[in-house]
Amino acid sequence: MSLLSIENLSLEIGEATILKDIDLTIASGEVLGLVGESGSGKSMTALTIMQLLPEAARARGRVTFDGIDILAAPEEAMCRLRGDDLGMVFQEPMTALNPVKSIGEQVAEGIRWHTGANRADAEARARAILDRVGLPEAQFPLSRFPHELSGGQRQRVVIAIACALKPKLLIADEPTTALDVVLQAQILDLLRDLVDESRMGLLLISHDLAVVAEMADRVTIMRSGEVMEAGPTADILSAKRHPYTRQLAEASTHVPARANGRAVVQAAPALLEVSGITRDYPGRRRGLFAQDKPFRAVDAVSFSMPAGHAVALVGRSGCGKSTLARMILALDRPTAGEIRLMGETLAGKSEAQLRGARRNMQVVFQDPYGSFDPRHRVERLVAEPLHLLDTQPSAAERRDLVAQALDEVGLAPADMDKFPHEFSGGQRQRISIARAIITRPKLIVADEPVSALDVSIRAQILDLFADLNQRLGLTYLFITHDLTVARAITDEVMVMDEGRIVERGPTREVLKHPATPAARALVEAAPDLEQALAARMRT
Amino acid sequence: MSLDPALPGAAPERRFLRLALANRSFLIGCAITLMIAGMALLSFFWTPYDITNLTVADRLKGLSSSHLLGTDHLGRDILSMIMIGARNSIAVAIVAVVIGMGIGVPLGAWAAARGGLVDEVLMRFNDLVFAFPALLSAIMITAIFGPGALNAIIAIGIFNVPVFARVARAGALSIWPREFTLAARAAGKSKALITIEHILPNITALLLVQGTIQFALGILAEAGLSYLGLGAQPPMPSWGRMLFEAQTRMIVAPHLAIFPGLAIVVTVLGLNLLGDGLRDLLDPRLRRQR
């Protein structure tokens, strides 16, 4: 008998239909991957199982967990289930913990509530589970607070809370999306081990086919509230019978068509030259006169980039890649070293002297929601860099330029009178690119430009980047922790670790034969759809 | 994620209107504030009686059809005095808010944009001003420079400055880390220009709400000062001094104290309701919780 079974589940919130006739089962000790893009209803399915739906939601159908009819269960019964037999891990480790309570208290809380154990017993059990998730006593006493932990460590605490009472079913909603690939691999290993140890069921929700291929025994693919396809992972993902499965699989390994091995004349003058730049951040104040040692975010980095090249800067989170990017964009001043764009030195110049350089370099940010002022219309947003021109265009010229830029990124000129919130994530990223190319820059620095997007949208945006590279001769510096993005679109890779560039070479070479430990860790941890499937087929 | 884009300001004025009409404290607050403001405006053209005309024969009359709220010890009509007194209260409070915003907001925005030493020095100075009880210091200022409406305005205005500086700085600090400010800097805009184009429009809601609260506090402060004889000088009527003059006649003619007191309470209540309502309407986080 299966642990959880969902039959004909439909869900409506107000007038909107969120889920339609969902069927799904999980047995003890089984990992079910629930895959879908944003808005496919995968999180809502999880919330239905937990009965944590918004007030206005109406669910129909049958959800049976361990012999209990969840949809009919009263709230008190659900309170007993949640955190005991049903555990949940959320996506964002930064906000899933209470910042004013120590990690010990937060883990022990659930134990005391459900078992009625006294404080000492609950703390002993909390200690045991924290040890189990890889937070040993010596470094992580129960009295630690969430802000003293890194993202990966916090996610371990969240998992400890969810698994403290050996739940029968663990629901993990995008548990690794906010983490870098190395941490992702560690957390996935931990989940896998916990499943094997205690034979709990795991519902793993993810947008990442490669992650699911590595983890799940069976997979259910959802789209706009409906199940598209379901079955054993190896079978579903290798046969790709359903057109949507095929589409997803293609999008997640998509490589834009670009003229490969273009004859880049290395002798051509470098567009960007970075020599020995260093950035120190002052240490935290400990008292009136005591201060921690300064923190070196970027440590004597030098490189140069020829025009027309696309270079990826990869590394784990916190390795200094975003700081480096900001210094290149002259948004942050290096402590030491020099940056030259087209032969012109950037460091130490005033904002007025930088105008020329700024015209030639623009930026695309990661978050398509945060990178626009919500109060401005698209026209004003895209036209913002025109401020850099020496002669300001008239209103009509401005609209022409904006229309042209929107056209180049595949949006309609009529879109310029809308507000950013009227667009989807992918469209917003197009607007962001339109803003970056409106002054016809030579260099575009893109900081994780596709990591917030769904795979199919991601493929389109990568195509757009490739297309603009060809048509406008743009040079790219892509900052990413995602090697598939690097593989898809760049000629060269620079691997950054603890503030230094430790390895540099042609993308294919580095990804195939990483030479340094930092590069090897990244490559090995990166989930790969094909390899994962091959491994699955063998067993 | 899908809840997030519903940030304020973007286009849907109609939605705002619908929400506003459903928000009771906003509606009541608006009605009271408009009523008081209307009364003050009306007093420029018409009052039931001329208050410079002392009719001692009519002194200390109770409520009647000829004098709706009665008369004071000089035979002046209370309703007319309250109407003209509203003018004074509102003018002092508004100008004080304008002074506070005019100096405080640029200071706060500057501190947020510059950070470092500028921020530190400005904010510590702010704390210094904050440390003095506002009304007490206002009394000190008017005691030194002499009583009068103008000095009252300046005294109350000065103590509005740190309030607005703090609110503006806190608001601006929450906007600066958003990526669109970085994008604007990549477009070569100076911090001052970004503050004007991006930061201030995104914190107007905050400032507006704080404005209504300071307005209410200003009315109270003005009443306090004129009660002590440090505000507007006779013959200009003011609510605070009406209370003071009523004090000795409380037993004989309680209506002399009740009505100006009521005027102050109702005005402050109305403004506070308006501020509460505005905060609920403009704050997307609170709106979502409803």
Short mmCIF file of N, CA and C in Angstrom, two decimals, chain B residues 36 40 82-96 153 156 215-216 218-220 222-223 226 232 236-240 263-264 267 271:
data_model
loop_
_atom_site.label_atom_id
_atom_site.label_comp_id
_atom_site.label_asym_id
_atom_site.label_seq_id
_atom_site.Cartn_x
_atom_site.Cartn_y
_atom_site.Cartn_z
N ILE B 36 -12.82 69.80 9.00
CA ILE B 36 -12.08 70.82 9.74
C ILE B 36 -11.45 71.83 8.78
N ALA B 40 -12.20 75.84 8.41
CA ALA B 40 -11.17 76.88 8.46
C ALA B 40 -11.25 77.78 7.23
N ILE B 82 -13.90 79.02 17.25
CA ILE B 82 -13.33 77.71 16.89
C ILE B 82 -13.01 77.66 15.41
N MET B 83 -13.92 78.26 14.61
CA MET B 83 -13.69 78.24 13.16
C MET B 83 -12.40 78.99 12.81
N ILE B 84 -12.23 80.18 13.41
CA ILE B 84 -11.02 80.95 13.10
C ILE B 84 -9.79 80.30 13.73
N GLY B 85 -10.00 79.71 14.93
CA GLY B 85 -8.89 79.02 15.59
C GLY B 85 -8.36 77.85 14.76
N ALA B 86 -9.26 77.18 14.01
CA ALA B 86 -8.84 76.06 13.17
C ALA B 86 -7.80 76.52 12.16
N ARG B 87 -8.02 77.74 11.63
CA ARG B 87 -7.10 78.34 10.67
C ARG B 87 -5.69 78.34 11.23
N ASN B 88 -5.59 78.87 12.44
CA ASN B 88 -4.31 79.00 13.11
C ASN B 88 -3.66 77.64 13.35
N SER B 89 -4.45 76.73 13.91
CA SER B 89 -3.91 75.40 14.21
C SER B 89 -3.38 74.73 12.94
N ILE B 90 -4.23 74.75 11.90
CA ILE B 90 -3.84 74.06 10.67
C ILE B 90 -2.62 74.72 10.06
N ALA B 91 -2.60 76.06 10.02
CA ALA B 91 -1.48 76.75 9.39
C ALA B 91 -0.17 76.41 10.11
N VAL B 92 -0.20 76.49 11.45
CA VAL B 92 1.02 76.22 12.20
C VAL B 92 1.48 74.78 11.94
N ALA B 93 0.54 73.82 12.02
CA ALA B 93 0.93 72.42 11.86
C ALA B 93 1.44 72.14 10.45
N ILE B 94 0.76 72.70 9.43
CA ILE B 94 1.17 72.45 8.05
C ILE B 94 2.57 73.01 7.80
N VAL B 95 2.77 74.27 8.18
CA VAL B 95 4.08 74.87 7.91
C VAL B 95 5.17 74.12 8.66
N ALA B 96 4.83 73.67 9.88
CA ALA B 96 5.83 72.90 10.63
C ALA B 96 6.16 71.60 9.92
N ILE B 153 5.72 78.05 15.02
CA ILE B 153 5.93 77.26 13.80
C ILE B 153 7.36 76.77 13.72
N ILE B 156 8.12 74.08 16.42
CA ILE B 156 7.55 72.75 16.11
C ILE B 156 8.23 72.17 14.88
N PHE B 215 1.49 66.04 11.42
CA PHE B 215 0.48 67.09 11.33
C PHE B 215 -0.38 67.06 12.60
N ALA B 216 -0.83 65.86 12.96
CA ALA B 216 -1.65 65.72 14.17
C ALA B 216 -0.86 66.16 15.40
N GLY B 218 1.57 68.20 15.47
CA GLY B 218 1.78 69.64 15.36
C GLY B 218 0.58 70.40 15.93
N ILE B 219 -0.61 69.90 15.64
CA ILE B 219 -1.82 70.56 16.15
C ILE B 219 -1.85 70.50 17.67
N LEU B 220 -1.48 69.33 18.19
CA LEU B 220 -1.42 69.18 19.65
C LEU B 220 -0.38 70.13 20.24
N GLU B 222 0.81 72.88 19.01
CA GLU B 222 0.39 74.27 18.90
C GLU B 222 -0.61 74.60 20.00
N ALA B 223 -1.55 73.66 20.23
CA ALA B 223 -2.53 73.89 21.29
C ALA B 223 -1.82 74.02 22.64
N SER B 226 -0.05 77.47 22.79
CA SER B 226 -0.92 78.63 22.98
C SER B 226 -1.67 78.56 24.32
N ALA B 232 -0.09 81.77 19.13
CA ALA B 232 -0.69 82.96 18.51
C ALA B 232 -1.17 83.91 19.59
N MET B 236 -6.05 87.21 17.84
CA MET B 236 -6.20 86.00 17.04
C MET B 236 -6.61 84.85 17.95
N PRO B 237 -7.78 84.24 17.74
CA PRO B 237 -8.19 83.16 18.63
C PRO B 237 -7.43 81.88 18.31
N SER B 238 -7.15 81.10 19.34
CA SER B 238 -6.57 79.77 19.07
C SER B 238 -7.15 78.81 20.11
N TRP B 239 -7.19 77.53 19.70
CA TRP B 239 -7.87 76.53 20.54
C TRP B 239 -7.20 76.41 21.90
N GLY B 240 -5.91 76.44 21.90
CA GLY B 240 -5.19 76.27 23.16
C GLY B 240 -5.51 77.41 24.13
N ALA B 263 -12.72 70.16 19.67
CA ALA B 263 -12.16 70.48 18.35
C ALA B 263 -10.77 69.86 18.21
N ILE B 264 -9.96 70.01 19.28
CA ILE B 264 -8.60 69.46 19.22
C ILE B 264 -8.65 67.94 19.11
N THR B 267 -9.93 66.74 15.66
CA THR B 267 -8.96 66.96 14.59
C THR B 267 -7.82 65.95 14.66
N LEU B 271 -6.97 63.03 11.90
CA LEU B 271 -5.68 62.93 11.20
C LEU B 271 -5.02 61.58 11.46
#
